[in-house]
Amino acid sequence: MAESEDRKKELYPLPLASSTEEGGRLDEQHNMLKEHLGGLFPCPDVVAQVMAGGEEQTKSVLDLGSGSGVWCLDVAHQFPQAQVIGLDTAPNLQQTKLPNCKFEIWDINQGLTPFYGQYDIVHMRFIQGIVDHHAATIEAVRCLKPGGLIVFLRAGGNVTEDRTTMVPAASSRMPDQSWYQRFWCFAELGSTQRGIPTEEYDHDYQQGFWDHDGIDARTCGAAFITVPIGTWVATSNPSETARLRSIGDFWIKNLLRVSKVLAHVMVTSGRSEKDVEFLRAHLEKELQEARIRSSMLIRAIWGRARGLGDASDQNQDPAQSGDVTLPALSNEPGKYRITTIFDSKAAWTKFNTDLVSTMTPDTKGLRTIPGFDPIEG
Ligand SMILES: C[S@@+](CC[C@H](N)C(=O)[O-])C[C@H]1O[C@@H](n2cnc3c(N)ncnc32)[C@H](O)[C@@H]1O
């Protein structure tokens, strides 16, 4: 099911990573995420287990939608015995820098047959151009060796300072709420209208890999990661405060760059240019004034392929339904919590249900009702 170049452009809204500007933006974004997470993976302990023994035995890593290629290069550098390959519909500018890293042009929507069964790690981060997310996930799992690790990351919307509530989207009736949230909802609705089912992506991320055929549920995990938007964070440690503020400052600039491109996407999904410009101007003002103390939320999910375990290698979540205890979510005074890890499906799905239930009906409507008025609603 090869797609025409025009169709690919339509499905994936951002500029090609091969352009110097977008490639540079993705490099900077990657470096900031690495700084924020303290590394290349949200689950470094599992990665260490999977990559152990790489001195004797070549390990291999597959990155789906590798963008500028910078994540692949960093992984190739960190694990010199591993072979790293990045797939993307667009070429990038980094073809020859390390001997254990290469890139191929490949559309994930075609399936991943040539890559089946060969990888210790399959990674996918911030991809939007996939038409059938369930099918792509099944394909990605098929690329794993027995015991191999799959790791997916996706950004979505903004949450309040205390990390437990979705910030309501602004409108002219509620101008003090978040124009950034409103902008995000529109961008997602625009993607859905262009054939990328963002609700399906969300559903997959909110379920994690626990019930996935081919994945050993005992090895699954998920992370709720928050990135401050703006320079509002104050912690009891001045150097940590400075670090988080420079990250927050970067994300303002990054979101403004992305918003310029997504404005065009919204126009193509039926918004008038005037409305989109109005929205973008409010977003810019909100971000520059640091009016709302919010964080961008990122969900990360992971799990290891079956095949290494014993006969009881069954998909059973150790936590029973009923009373589910969530790990700590809120920031404590003087501290900014970056990551909360979940090791049970029951806790992860409860967390997601609770968080999504804090979306106001207007905010939910923005993401799901085609033609919902962009400003007045
Ligand atoms: C926002 S960038 C993220 C790049 C990289 N994963 C990162 O985190 O820096 C998304 C990348 O996915 C690629 N992409 C989108 N749809 C794709 C598809 N169907 N197959 C392969 N690559 C795709 C785009 O070309 C783009 O380079």
Coordinates of C-alpha atoms and ligand atoms in Angstrom, one line a residue:
M1 CA 0.0 0.0 0.0
A2 CA 2.6 2.5 -1.1
E3 CA 1.4 6.1 -0.9
S4 CA 2.0 9.0 -3.2
E5 CA 4.5 11.7 -2.1
D6 CA 1.6 14.2 -1.9
R7 CA -0.4 11.8 0.3
K8 CA 2.6 11.3 2.6
K9 CA 3.0 15.1 2.9
E10 CA -0.6 15.5 3.8
L11 CA -0.5 12.8 6.5
Y12 CA 2.6 14.1 8.2
P13 CA 2.1 17.8 8.9
L14 CA 5.5 19.0 9.9
P15 CA 8.3 19.9 7.4
L16 CA 10.7 17.2 6.3
A17 CA 13.5 16.4 8.8
S18 CA 15.9 16.8 5.8
S19 CA 15.3 20.5 5.8
T20 CA 18.1 22.3 7.7
E21 CA 15.6 24.2 9.8
E22 CA 13.4 21.3 10.8
G23 CA 16.4 19.0 11.2
G24 CA 18.0 21.6 13.5
R25 CA 14.8 21.9 15.5
L26 CA 14.5 18.1 16.0
D27 CA 18.2 18.0 17.1
E28 CA 17.6 20.7 19.7
Q29 CA 14.4 19.1 20.9
H30 CA 16.2 15.8 21.3
N31 CA 19.1 17.3 23.2
M32 CA 16.6 19.0 25.6
L33 CA 14.7 15.8 26.1
K34 CA 17.9 13.9 26.8
E35 CA 18.9 16.6 29.3
H36 CA 15.4 16.5 30.9
L37 CA 15.2 12.6 31.2
G38 CA 18.9 12.2 32.0
G39 CA 19.4 9.9 29.0
L40 CA 18.0 8.4 25.8
F41 CA 15.3 6.1 27.3
P42 CA 12.5 6.5 29.8
C43 CA 13.3 3.0 31.1
P44 CA 17.2 2.8 31.4
D45 CA 17.2 -0.2 33.7
V46 CA 15.3 -2.4 31.2
V47 CA 17.6 -1.1 28.4
A48 CA 20.7 -2.1 30.4
Q49 CA 19.3 -5.6 30.8
V50 CA 18.5 -6.0 27.1
M51 CA 21.8 -4.5 26.0
A52 CA 23.9 -6.5 28.5
G53 CA 26.4 -8.9 26.8
G54 CA 26.7 -6.7 23.7
E55 CA 30.5 -7.1 23.9
E56 CA 30.3 -10.7 22.8
Q57 CA 27.2 -10.5 20.7
T58 CA 26.1 -7.8 18.4
K59 CA 23.0 -6.0 19.5
S60 CA 20.7 -4.2 17.1
V61 CA 18.3 -1.2 17.5
L62 CA 15.6 0.0 15.2
D63 CA 14.2 3.6 15.4
L64 CA 10.9 4.2 13.6
G65 CA 10.5 7.7 12.2
S66 CA 14.1 8.7 13.0
G67 CA 13.7 12.3 11.9
S68 CA 17.0 14.2 12.0
G69 CA 18.7 10.9 13.1
V70 CA 20.1 12.4 16.2
W71 CA 18.6 9.8 18.6
C72 CA 20.1 7.0 16.5
L73 CA 23.5 8.6 16.5
D74 CA 23.5 9.0 20.3
V75 CA 22.4 5.4 20.7
A76 CA 25.2 4.2 18.3
H77 CA 27.6 6.3 20.3
Q78 CA 26.4 4.9 23.7
F79 CA 26.5 1.3 22.5
P80 CA 29.4 1.0 20.0
Q81 CA 28.8 -2.7 19.7
A82 CA 25.2 -2.2 18.6
Q83 CA 24.1 -1.7 15.0
V84 CA 21.5 1.1 14.9
I85 CA 19.1 1.7 12.0
G86 CA 16.7 4.6 11.6
L87 CA 13.7 4.4 9.2
D88 CA 11.9 7.5 8.0
T89 CA 9.9 8.6 4.9
A90 CA 12.4 11.5 4.6
P91 CA 16.2 11.4 4.2
N92 CA 18.2 13.1 6.9
L93 CA 21.5 15.0 6.8
Q94 CA 23.5 12.6 9.0
Q95 CA 24.1 9.6 6.7
T96 CA 27.8 8.8 7.3
K97 CA 28.8 10.0 10.8
L98 CA 29.2 6.6 12.7
P99 CA 30.0 3.2 11.2
N100 CA 27.4 1.4 13.4
C101 CA 24.5 3.7 12.4
K102 CA 22.6 3.8 9.2
F103 CA 19.4 5.2 7.8
E104 CA 16.8 3.9 5.3
I105 CA 13.9 5.6 3.6
W106 CA 10.9 3.5 4.7
D107 CA 7.2 4.3 5.2
I108 CA 5.9 2.5 8.3
N109 CA 2.5 2.4 6.7
Q110 CA 3.8 -0.3 4.3
G111 CA 4.4 -2.6 7.2
L112 CA 7.9 -3.7 8.5
T113 CA 8.3 -7.2 6.9
P114 CA 12.0 -6.8 6.0
F115 CA 12.8 -6.0 9.6
Y116 CA 11.0 -8.9 11.4
G117 CA 12.7 -10.7 14.2
Q118 CA 16.1 -8.9 14.2
Y119 CA 16.1 -6.2 16.9
D120 CA 16.9 -6.0 20.6
I121 CA 15.2 -2.6 20.8
V122 CA 12.5 -1.0 18.7
H123 CA 11.9 2.6 19.5
M124 CA 9.4 5.1 18.2
R125 CA 9.0 8.7 19.4
F126 CA 6.7 11.6 18.4
I127 CA 5.4 10.1 15.2
Q128 CA 2.2 11.4 13.6
G129 CA 2.1 10.0 10.1
I130 CA 0.8 6.5 10.8
V131 CA -2.6 5.7 9.3
D132 CA -3.3 2.5 11.4
H133 CA -1.6 2.8 14.7
H134 CA -2.7 -0.7 15.9
A135 CA -1.3 -2.3 12.8
A136 CA 2.0 -0.4 13.0
T137 CA 2.4 -1.5 16.7
I138 CA 1.8 -5.2 15.8
E139 CA 4.4 -4.8 13.0
A140 CA 6.9 -3.1 15.4
V141 CA 6.5 -6.0 17.9
R142 CA 7.2 -8.5 15.1
C143 CA 10.6 -6.8 14.5
L144 CA 11.8 -7.8 18.0
K145 CA 14.0 -10.8 18.8
P146 CA 12.8 -12.9 21.7
G147 CA 13.2 -10.8 24.9
G148 CA 13.7 -7.6 22.8
L149 CA 12.3 -4.3 24.1
I150 CA 9.8 -2.0 22.5
V151 CA 9.6 1.6 23.6
F152 CA 7.1 4.2 22.3
L153 CA 6.8 7.9 23.4
R154 CA 4.0 10.3 22.5
A155 CA 3.4 13.9 23.6
G156 CA -0.1 15.2 24.3
G157 CA -1.7 18.4 25.7
N158 CA -0.8 20.2 28.9
V159 CA -1.4 19.5 32.5
T160 CA -1.6 21.8 35.6
E161 CA 1.3 22.6 37.8
D162 CA 0.3 19.8 40.2
R163 CA 0.3 17.3 37.3
T164 CA -3.2 15.9 38.0
T165 CA -5.6 17.9 35.9
M166 CA -5.8 18.7 32.2
V167 CA -5.7 22.5 31.7
P168 CA -9.0 23.6 30.2
A169 CA -8.9 25.0 26.7
A170 CA -9.5 28.8 26.3
S171 CA -12.2 30.4 24.2
S172 CA -13.5 34.0 24.0
R173 CA -15.9 33.1 26.8
M174 CA -13.0 31.8 28.9
P175 CA -10.0 33.7 27.7
D176 CA -8.0 33.0 30.9
Q177 CA -7.8 29.3 30.1
S178 CA -5.2 27.9 27.9
W179 CA -4.9 28.8 24.2
Y180 CA -2.1 26.3 24.0
Q181 CA -4.5 23.5 25.0
R182 CA -7.0 24.8 22.5
F183 CA -4.3 24.9 19.8
W184 CA -3.2 21.3 20.6
C185 CA -6.8 20.0 20.4
F186 CA -7.2 21.6 17.0
A187 CA -4.0 20.2 15.7
E188 CA -5.1 16.7 16.8
L189 CA -8.6 17.2 15.3
G190 CA -6.9 18.4 12.1
S191 CA -4.7 15.2 12.0
T192 CA -7.8 13.0 12.5
Q193 CA -9.6 14.8 9.7
R194 CA -6.6 14.2 7.4
G195 CA -6.6 10.4 8.1
I196 CA -4.4 10.1 11.2
P197 CA -6.6 8.8 14.0
T198 CA -5.2 10.6 17.0
E199 CA -7.9 9.0 19.3
E200 CA -6.6 5.6 18.4
Y201 CA -3.0 6.7 19.2
D202 CA -4.2 8.0 22.5
H203 CA -6.1 4.8 23.3
D204 CA -3.0 2.6 22.5
Y205 CA -0.8 4.8 24.7
Q206 CA -3.3 4.7 27.5
Q207 CA -3.4 0.9 27.5
G208 CA 0.3 0.3 27.2
F209 CA 1.7 -3.0 26.0
W210 CA 0.2 -5.2 28.8
D211 CA -2.4 -6.9 26.7
H212 CA -0.4 -7.1 23.5
D213 CA 0.1 -10.5 21.9
G214 CA 3.8 -11.1 21.7
I215 CA 4.7 -9.0 24.7
D216 CA 5.4 -10.5 28.2
A217 CA 3.1 -8.4 30.5
R218 CA 5.5 -8.9 33.5
T219 CA 8.1 -6.8 31.7
C220 CA 5.7 -3.9 30.8
G221 CA 5.9 -0.4 32.2
A222 CA 4.8 3.1 31.4
A223 CA 5.9 6.6 32.4
F224 CA 4.1 9.9 32.8
I225 CA 6.6 12.5 32.0
T226 CA 6.1 16.2 32.4
V227 CA 8.1 19.0 30.8
P228 CA 7.6 22.5 32.1
I229 CA 6.3 25.1 29.6
G230 CA 7.9 28.4 30.5
T231 CA 10.2 29.5 33.3
W232 CA 7.9 29.2 36.2
V233 CA 9.4 26.2 38.1
A234 CA 11.0 26.9 41.5
T235 CA 12.7 24.1 43.4
S236 CA 14.7 24.2 46.6
N237 CA 17.9 23.5 44.6
P238 CA 19.0 26.6 42.6
S239 CA 20.9 24.7 40.0
E240 CA 17.9 22.3 39.4
T241 CA 15.7 25.4 39.1
A242 CA 18.0 27.0 36.5
R243 CA 18.1 23.7 34.6
L244 CA 14.4 23.3 34.5
R245 CA 13.9 27.0 33.6
S246 CA 16.2 26.7 30.7
I247 CA 14.3 23.6 29.6
G248 CA 10.9 25.4 30.0
D249 CA 12.3 28.4 28.0
F250 CA 13.3 26.1 25.2
W251 CA 9.9 24.5 25.0
I252 CA 8.2 27.9 24.6
K253 CA 10.4 28.7 21.6
N254 CA 10.0 25.2 20.3
L255 CA 6.2 25.2 20.6
L256 CA 6.0 28.6 18.8
R257 CA 8.1 27.2 16.0
V258 CA 5.8 24.1 15.7
S259 CA 2.7 26.3 16.0
K260 CA 3.6 28.2 12.9
V261 CA 3.6 25.0 10.9
L262 CA 0.5 23.6 12.6
A263 CA -1.4 26.8 11.8
H264 CA -1.1 25.8 8.2
V265 CA -2.5 22.3 9.0
M266 CA -5.5 23.8 10.7
V267 CA -6.2 26.0 7.7
T268 CA -6.2 22.9 5.5
S269 CA -8.6 21.2 7.9
G270 CA -11.2 23.8 7.4
R271 CA -10.4 26.7 9.7
S272 CA -10.4 30.2 8.4
E273 CA -6.9 31.9 8.3
K274 CA -8.3 34.7 10.4
D275 CA -9.4 32.4 13.2
V276 CA -6.2 30.4 13.1
E277 CA -4.1 33.6 13.2
F278 CA -6.2 34.8 16.2
L279 CA -5.6 31.5 18.0
R280 CA -1.9 31.6 17.2
A281 CA -1.5 35.1 18.5
H282 CA -3.2 34.2 21.8
L283 CA -1.0 31.2 22.1
E284 CA 2.1 33.2 21.5
K285 CA 1.1 35.8 24.1
E286 CA 0.2 33.1 26.7
L287 CA 3.5 31.4 26.3
Q288 CA 5.6 34.5 26.3
E289 CA 3.9 35.9 29.3
A290 CA 4.2 32.5 31.1
R291 CA 0.6 33.1 32.1
I292 CA -0.2 29.5 32.9
R293 CA 2.0 27.3 35.0
S294 CA 1.6 24.1 33.0
S295 CA 3.6 21.2 31.7
M296 CA 3.5 19.3 28.5
L297 CA 2.7 15.7 29.1
I298 CA 4.5 12.8 27.5
R299 CA 3.4 9.2 27.8
A300 CA 6.1 6.5 27.4
I301 CA 5.2 2.8 27.2
W302 CA 7.4 -0.3 26.9
G303 CA 7.6 -4.1 27.2
R304 CA 9.7 -7.1 26.2
A305 CA 8.9 -9.7 23.6
R306 CA 7.9 -13.1 24.9
G307 CA 10.2 -16.0 24.3
L308 CA 12.8 -15.7 27.0
G309 CA 10.6 -16.5 30.0
D310 CA 9.4 -19.7 31.5
A311 CA 6.1 -21.6 30.8
S312 CA 4.2 -19.1 33.0
D313 CA 5.0 -16.4 30.4
Q314 CA 1.4 -15.2 30.4
N315 CA -0.2 -11.8 30.1
Q316 CA -1.3 -11.4 33.7
D317 CA -1.2 -8.1 35.4
P318 CA 0.1 -8.7 39.0
A319 CA -2.1 -5.9 40.3
Q320 CA -5.8 -6.9 40.6
S321 CA -8.6 -4.6 39.7
G322 CA -10.5 -3.1 42.6
D323 CA -8.4 -0.9 44.8
V324 CA -5.5 0.4 42.7
T325 CA -2.8 2.5 44.4
L326 CA -1.3 5.1 42.1
P327 CA 2.3 6.1 42.4
A328 CA 3.0 9.7 43.5
L329 CA 1.9 12.2 40.8
S330 CA 1.8 15.7 42.3
N331 CA 4.8 17.9 42.7
E332 CA 5.8 18.4 46.3
P333 CA 6.7 21.9 47.5
G334 CA 10.1 22.9 46.3
K335 CA 10.3 20.0 43.9
Y336 CA 9.4 19.4 40.3
R337 CA 8.6 15.8 39.5
I338 CA 9.7 14.9 36.0
T339 CA 8.8 11.2 35.7
T340 CA 6.3 8.9 37.4
I341 CA 6.7 5.2 36.6
F342 CA 3.9 2.7 36.4
D343 CA 4.6 -1.1 36.5
S344 CA 1.0 -2.3 36.5
K345 CA -1.7 -2.0 33.9
A346 CA -4.4 -1.4 36.4
A347 CA -2.6 1.7 37.8
W348 CA -1.6 3.0 34.4
T349 CA -5.2 2.8 33.0
K350 CA -6.7 4.2 36.2
F351 CA -4.2 7.1 36.0
N352 CA -5.2 7.8 32.4
T353 CA -8.9 7.5 33.1
D354 CA -8.6 9.9 36.0
L355 CA -6.5 12.4 34.0
V356 CA -8.7 12.3 30.9
S357 CA -11.8 12.7 33.1
T358 CA -10.5 16.1 34.2
M359 CA -10.8 17.5 30.6
T360 CA -13.7 19.9 30.5
P361 CA -16.5 19.0 28.0
D362 CA -15.5 21.9 25.8
T363 CA -11.9 20.7 25.7
K364 CA -13.0 17.2 24.8
G365 CA -15.4 18.5 22.2
L366 CA -12.6 20.4 20.5
R367 CA -10.8 17.2 19.8
T368 CA -13.7 15.2 18.6
I369 CA -16.4 17.4 17.0
P370 CA -15.5 18.4 13.4
G371 CA -16.3 22.0 12.7
F372 CA -16.5 22.9 16.4
D373 CA -16.1 26.7 16.5
P374 CA -12.5 27.6 16.9
I375 CA -12.9 30.7 19.1
E376 CA -16.3 31.0 20.5
G377 CA -17.0 27.5 21.7
Ligands
LIG1 C1 8.4 14.8 14.9 S1 9.5 13.9 14.0 C2 10.3 13.0 15.3 C3 11.6 12.4 14.9 C4 12.3 11.6 16.0 N1 11.6 10.4 16.3 C5 12.5 12.4 17.2 O1 11.9 12.1 18.2 O2 13.4 13.4 17.1 C6 8.5 12.6 13.2 C7 9.3 11.9 12.1 O3 8.4 10.8 11.7 C8 8.6 10.6 10.3 N2 7.4 9.9 9.9 C9 6.1 10.3 9.9 N3 5.3 9.3 9.4 C10 6.1 8.3 9.0 C11 5.9 7.0 8.4 N4 4.7 6.7 8.0 N5 6.9 6.2 8.2 C12 8.2 6.6 8.5 N6 8.5 7.8 9.1 C13 7.4 8.7 9.3 C14 8.6 12.1 9.8 O4 9.2 12.1 8.5 C15 9.5 12.7 10.9 O5 10.8 12.7 10.5

